[in-house]
Amino acid sequence: MAKLILLCLKFTILCGTIEAVFEDQVGKFDWRQQYVGKVRFSHFDTHVQSSKKVLLATEKNVFAALNTRTGELFWRHVDKTGPEGNIDALLQHGQDAVLVVGNGRLLRSWEINVGGLNWEIVLDSGSFQSACLVGQQDTVKHVAVLKKTAISLHYLSNGHQKWIENLPESETVDYQAVYSGGNGEVYALGLVPHSHITIVAYSVEDGEIIKQISVEAPWLSNIQASCAVVGQGILTCVDSATVSLYILDLHMQSQMTQIPLQSLGLEAAPGFHPALMSTQPNPARPPLPEFFLQLGPEHYLLLQLNNGQIVTLRDFNLPVACSLNLFSAETGRRLLDTTLIFNVDPNGGKPEKLYVQAFLKKDDSVGYRVMVQTEDHTLTFLQQPGRVMWTREEALSDVVTMEMVDLPLTGTQAELEGEFGKKADGLMSMVLKRLSSQFILLQAWIGHLWKLFYDARKPRSQVKNDVTIENLSRDEFNLQKMMVMVTASGKVCNKSLPSHLVILIFCFFSVKLFGIDSKTGSILWRHYLDNIPSNAAFKLMVQRTTAHFPHPPQCTLLIKDKDTGLATLHVFNPIFGKKSHITPPTLPQPILQSLMLPLMDQDYAKVLLLVDDQYKVSAFPSTKNVLQQLQEMASSIFFYLIDSAQGRLSGYRLRMDLSTELIWEVVIPTEVQRIVSVKGKRPNEHVHSQGRVMGDRSVLYKYLNPNLLAVVTESTDLHQERSFVGILLIDGVTGRIFHEAVQRKARGPVHVVHSENWVIIFCCFYEYWSTKSRRNEFSVIELYEGMELYNSTVFSSLDRPHAPQVLQQSYIFPSSISTMEATLTEKGITSRHLLIGLPSGGILSLPKMFLDPRRPEIVSEQSREENLIPYAPELLIRTEWFINYNQTVSRVRGIYTAPSGLESTCLVVAYGLDIYQTRVYPSKQFDVLKDDYDYMLISSVLFALFFATMISKRLAEVKLLNRAWR
Amino acid sequence: MASPGGQGGGGALSTRGGGGARRMKWALELSLGNTRSRGDRQGGQGDVVYPIGYSEKPVPDTSIQETDKNLVEKRCWDVALGPLKQIPMNLFIMYMSGNTISIFPIMMVCMMAWRPIQALMSMSATFKLLESSSQQWLQGLVYLIGNLLGSALAIYKCQSMGLLPTHSSDWLAFIDPPQRMEIMGGGMVL
């Protein structure tokens, strides 16, 4: 019986349609890149000489280990986003890495070889201040955690708390640092700003207060920013006002000694707050007596503290560093043969931080490797002669927007295209053009032959097959495209404060543009934009595709400063990443919105309209030709603006003189609800079928209004009984509201997809007291025109008297979602799927068929004829719907879909912390032969048949002749 | 019958058959045994020499007789009514084959549709056949009507099977997407 069941099971499995990839297709059409984000803490694993690990703790709450030889990840742990998973401190000792997570909420120890968790304990509540390893007699056994009101000591081996002590006078004293010099004492350094320093020494054994002293320091405001412990437990502070160093022996003195910098013959740069840096290589030993003093942005001093005397070892007055040297810390002399030249990428940012791994070579000379972190969050690993071992573009974990651009045609294709694309002048010039293009083709061909010949002589290993910008060309089915990604990561201004004190004010965005080959994922170009204002909004537009050959493709990035409202345009070539020679217009007025028109100027660039705060419109490019076209078209150009702050939706029409007039306005009271998002249709979307065939073979025509907008609102009242999510379907030209729906007891985040004649909304229903109504729901709204088309040739919003029929249905989804997008294909014949990024890291391809408001509750003959699935409130997640099989994509923030040259195929890019690219086939690959298609068999059969017919024909002839002779 | 006389005759006649050719008017087998009987028969036929003016084909009797005329008329009516007589049979087949679209019903329908069309196309040949009849035109008309009915039946069958593009859904794929009159864009204030 069991065998029978097994057989049945096998049978059903074999018969079931397989939508997932086959094993041999893994990684063939898809790739994933894993990132960690901007590095906050980094440690080289030095406990084993041959170790190849570097530990990184990042601002994305990721803790990872990288291979220093290749730059690949050994392992990675992604914690919760936001302050809950924030990594406050990273301490490493031997094979253990201790992390303080979530503002001192958790203490975790990781085993760094395999990335396994040793232990995790929950710390007592309280704001985290500082942590350090505590050693005794050259062994490190404890870790001390300083919080706002208490200090605790934990065993490094199992995390158990050894003791916890309340800090004295914690209401007035702000304890900021903890220090241990390996002598059985732990010092907590506290400060009453502009008054005195409090130093409390605890015994490691039982937490008893050995000593408590308070030292006058009226000039000091922050210990972490201006003090460091140097040498045998000597607290050294720098004061910018009096330009002097203060030293204090933590063990005995109770008075600070002032050493003016002038006495050392030093001067600080005016207006610069000097800073101190010291190192403690081994937590069981006191820090080194040598320390750095930074006096200016590029002025550093290596000082040595020797019996209360400060000696200057070396003065570094460096311009922007491009070469690295290793200096002996004891003497300040430069070590021989340690120069390393680092070429700063002109398209990258300036170096920001260095992480140095020094080691002894076999011949006892010192070698070192450096990991350079630049402003654009790039990690570059350098080996000694200046060889770049690897580069990681960590900015790619912050993609804000992206576009996919077709690759240019090959020289041959482009020449032919170009010939027909150019404007015709006359017979003679056409002939000349044809001749010249043929000549260029010939030239290219000869060049190609020469290259082949040349390459053939070289040994095989030297011939590179890498994709570079030079050999990029469109493939047969346009499956390979250029992904233009805009990354913007906020940069924290004040870095000297400990992380938990920083209120995340972004001084400026570090914005970097990337061009990535969609087939392999290799970065083909990068361009760092500096001086981008904080709080910027971005809009990336493709003005000219690669289809107009002699003219280069052109992308425009609109960067708007949200504070001032002023915007700038960055115009670039998306294939090469170079800034275009076209000077974008200067925009003196704040810009509200931009609008890409399908009009083209004489150079085939689409016209971009920019609407300023006076509701005047400027065009880019603004040639005479464009302005003339605009004047002709003005009466049919409309735009809408949605002001979320005022709850105002307004529609405008363009006038001949490029001013605008308000034609409609809808105000949503902001006290009750606020507008969360608005979704129009994608301009490059094609809909092949204008209607749906009913069971009785009549047609239900779709309401395909290209001007339809789906506006989503959320209630401002977040009480679970009164909260709601509203959806408004509104015509962007006339302002006519077609449908309004309210989901009660629902709340955001709301995800919306709007395509063809349907809108899919995802929201959570949340009722605290009842688990039954705590669920996630998909709602689908479909619009139909009815059984007859009003006007089948043209669509004008101004002339549609009948309101569409609205159908709506809801389904329960078993998971929350991160993002949602619909597939897109060239002609829109292929059925649509919904791509859903789940928080678990999966990307689900849900057929739209399941989200169809015509799904009947009772199955009838007609619904069966229509292939409608009977309604079931629960949508199941089938595992074969995951398009990324086991390649988890962490923290998906967006999914981008682009059509390919094949109607069956849609290109998908999911971005978040990771980037994942794949292809999906919503209706299977109906236009492509299978991957494992047996060409050999088919062709051999064909040939065999062909020869068989030839032979049999001959034989038949002979036989006929013989018969004739008989 | 392998007599020496026969042999001699063979020798005499071989010149008439175009000596040396394989295909002979007659042949004499000298060998004994199994081929004897065949040689027998051929020898028997070969012995007959046709008289002058004898034709092997029968000459049609051209004399018209009254009874024959009736027969011709009857025969012509048979031809003319043929298609009509097939209709009940076709109806039965139609009923039996059902409305599902599968290979056999399709084959039936194809045959049913093709036969009248074929007949209509070879109308002139049929008319030639009916030439001898006095009611030629009436018969032709009946023949035509019968075939038209047959094809109508086939069309009805196609209709009931849903093979005819009579519904609006059949023309759905040919509707072009409507042209857009207004250009619209915009969004949230950046």
mmCIF file of C-alpha atoms in Angstrom, chain B residues 79-168:
data_model
loop_
_atom_site.group_PDB
_atom_site.id
_atom_site.type_symbol
_atom_site.label_atom_id
_atom_site.label_comp_id
_atom_site.label_asym_id
_atom_site.label_seq_id
_atom_site.Cartn_x
_atom_site.Cartn_y
_atom_site.Cartn_z
ATOM 1 C CA VAL B 79 -27.718 11.803 -60.246
ATOM 2 C CA ALA B 80 -29.662 14.967 -59.527
ATOM 3 C CA LEU B 81 -31.204 13.707 -56.312
ATOM 4 C CA GLY B 82 -27.950 12.162 -55.034
ATOM 5 C CA PRO B 83 -26.944 15.120 -52.825
ATOM 6 C CA LEU B 84 -30.402 15.442 -51.345
ATOM 7 C CA LYS B 85 -30.456 11.791 -50.451
ATOM 8 C CA GLN B 86 -27.258 12.186 -48.564
ATOM 9 C CA ILE B 87 -28.659 14.805 -46.241
ATOM 10 C CA PRO B 88 -30.429 12.481 -43.794
ATOM 11 C CA MET B 89 -27.262 10.434 -43.579
ATOM 12 C CA ASN B 90 -25.276 13.582 -42.940
ATOM 13 C CA LEU B 91 -27.702 14.664 -40.273
ATOM 14 C CA PHE B 92 -27.252 11.381 -38.539
ATOM 15 C CA ILE B 93 -23.476 11.628 -38.699
ATOM 16 C CA MET B 94 -23.691 15.189 -37.389
ATOM 17 C CA TYR B 95 -25.799 14.088 -34.521
ATOM 18 C CA MET B 96 -23.486 11.244 -33.728
ATOM 19 C CA SER B 97 -20.259 13.196 -33.912
ATOM 20 C CA GLY B 98 -21.312 15.796 -31.346
ATOM 21 C CA ASN B 99 -20.070 19.351 -30.866
ATOM 22 C CA THR B 100 -16.740 18.751 -29.265
ATOM 23 C CA ILE B 101 -13.718 19.819 -31.216
ATOM 24 C CA SER B 102 -11.587 16.779 -31.764
ATOM 25 C CA ILE B 103 -10.065 15.042 -34.704
ATOM 26 C CA PHE B 104 -13.004 12.877 -35.769
ATOM 27 C CA PRO B 105 -15.774 15.471 -35.714
ATOM 28 C CA ILE B 106 -13.440 17.843 -37.533
ATOM 29 C CA MET B 107 -12.772 15.235 -40.188
ATOM 30 C CA MET B 108 -16.498 14.608 -40.548
ATOM 31 C CA VAL B 109 -17.220 18.305 -40.882
ATOM 32 C CA CYS B 110 -14.441 18.757 -43.363
ATOM 33 C CA MET B 111 -15.753 15.933 -45.479
ATOM 34 C CA MET B 112 -19.276 17.209 -45.224
ATOM 35 C CA ALA B 113 -18.202 20.647 -46.275
ATOM 36 C CA TRP B 114 -15.827 19.544 -48.942
ATOM 37 C CA ARG B 115 -18.090 17.152 -50.826
ATOM 38 C CA PRO B 116 -20.786 19.702 -51.822
ATOM 39 C CA ILE B 117 -18.124 22.219 -52.726
ATOM 40 C CA GLN B 118 -16.392 19.694 -54.886
ATOM 41 C CA ALA B 119 -19.667 18.820 -56.491
ATOM 42 C CA LEU B 120 -20.491 22.464 -57.129
ATOM 43 C CA MET B 121 -17.128 22.999 -58.703
ATOM 44 C CA SER B 122 -17.579 20.093 -61.084
ATOM 45 C CA MET B 123 -21.073 21.298 -61.946
ATOM 46 C CA SER B 124 -20.305 21.493 -65.662
ATOM 47 C CA ALA B 125 -19.286 17.833 -65.760
ATOM 48 C CA THR B 126 -22.521 16.873 -64.111
ATOM 49 C CA PHE B 127 -24.439 18.969 -66.608
ATOM 50 C CA LYS B 128 -22.723 17.110 -69.379
ATOM 51 C CA LEU B 129 -23.899 13.928 -67.810
ATOM 52 C CA LEU B 130 -27.418 15.254 -67.658
ATOM 53 C CA GLU B 131 -27.320 16.519 -71.220
ATOM 54 C CA SER B 132 -29.275 13.588 -72.563
ATOM 55 C CA SER B 133 -32.189 14.212 -70.252
ATOM 56 C CA SER B 134 -35.148 16.280 -71.302
ATOM 57 C CA GLN B 135 -35.532 17.810 -67.842
ATOM 58 C CA GLN B 136 -31.913 18.846 -67.787
ATOM 59 C CA TRP B 137 -32.452 22.256 -66.218
ATOM 60 C CA LEU B 138 -34.770 21.056 -63.518
ATOM 61 C CA GLN B 139 -32.411 18.270 -62.637
ATOM 62 C CA GLY B 140 -29.503 20.675 -62.572
ATOM 63 C CA LEU B 141 -31.423 22.948 -60.245
ATOM 64 C CA VAL B 142 -32.295 20.077 -57.923
ATOM 65 C CA TYR B 143 -28.670 18.984 -57.931
ATOM 66 C CA LEU B 144 -27.572 22.520 -57.105
ATOM 67 C CA ILE B 145 -30.114 22.874 -54.321
ATOM 68 C CA GLY B 146 -29.083 19.551 -52.878
ATOM 69 C CA ASN B 147 -25.465 20.548 -52.788
ATOM 70 C CA LEU B 148 -26.255 23.961 -51.358
ATOM 71 C CA LEU B 149 -28.280 22.306 -48.652
ATOM 72 C CA GLY B 150 -25.371 20.002 -47.941
ATOM 73 C CA SER B 151 -22.972 22.871 -47.569
ATOM 74 C CA ALA B 152 -25.493 24.789 -45.466
ATOM 75 C CA LEU B 153 -25.659 21.787 -43.219
ATOM 76 C CA ALA B 154 -21.867 21.778 -42.971
ATOM 77 C CA ILE B 155 -21.871 25.456 -42.112
ATOM 78 C CA TYR B 156 -24.536 24.878 -39.507
ATOM 79 C CA LYS B 157 -22.395 22.147 -38.037
ATOM 80 C CA CYS B 158 -19.376 24.485 -38.000
ATOM 81 C CA GLN B 159 -21.518 27.086 -36.316
ATOM 82 C CA SER B 160 -22.719 24.716 -33.671
ATOM 83 C CA MET B 161 -19.144 23.602 -33.101
ATOM 84 C CA GLY B 162 -18.072 27.223 -32.754
ATOM 85 C CA LEU B 163 -15.776 27.216 -35.718
ATOM 86 C CA LEU B 164 -17.310 30.213 -37.427
ATOM 87 C CA PRO B 165 -16.040 33.695 -36.551
ATOM 88 C CA THR B 166 -19.480 35.030 -35.833
ATOM 89 C CA HIS B 167 -18.838 36.377 -32.318
ATOM 90 C CA SER B 168 -17.204 39.631 -31.478
#
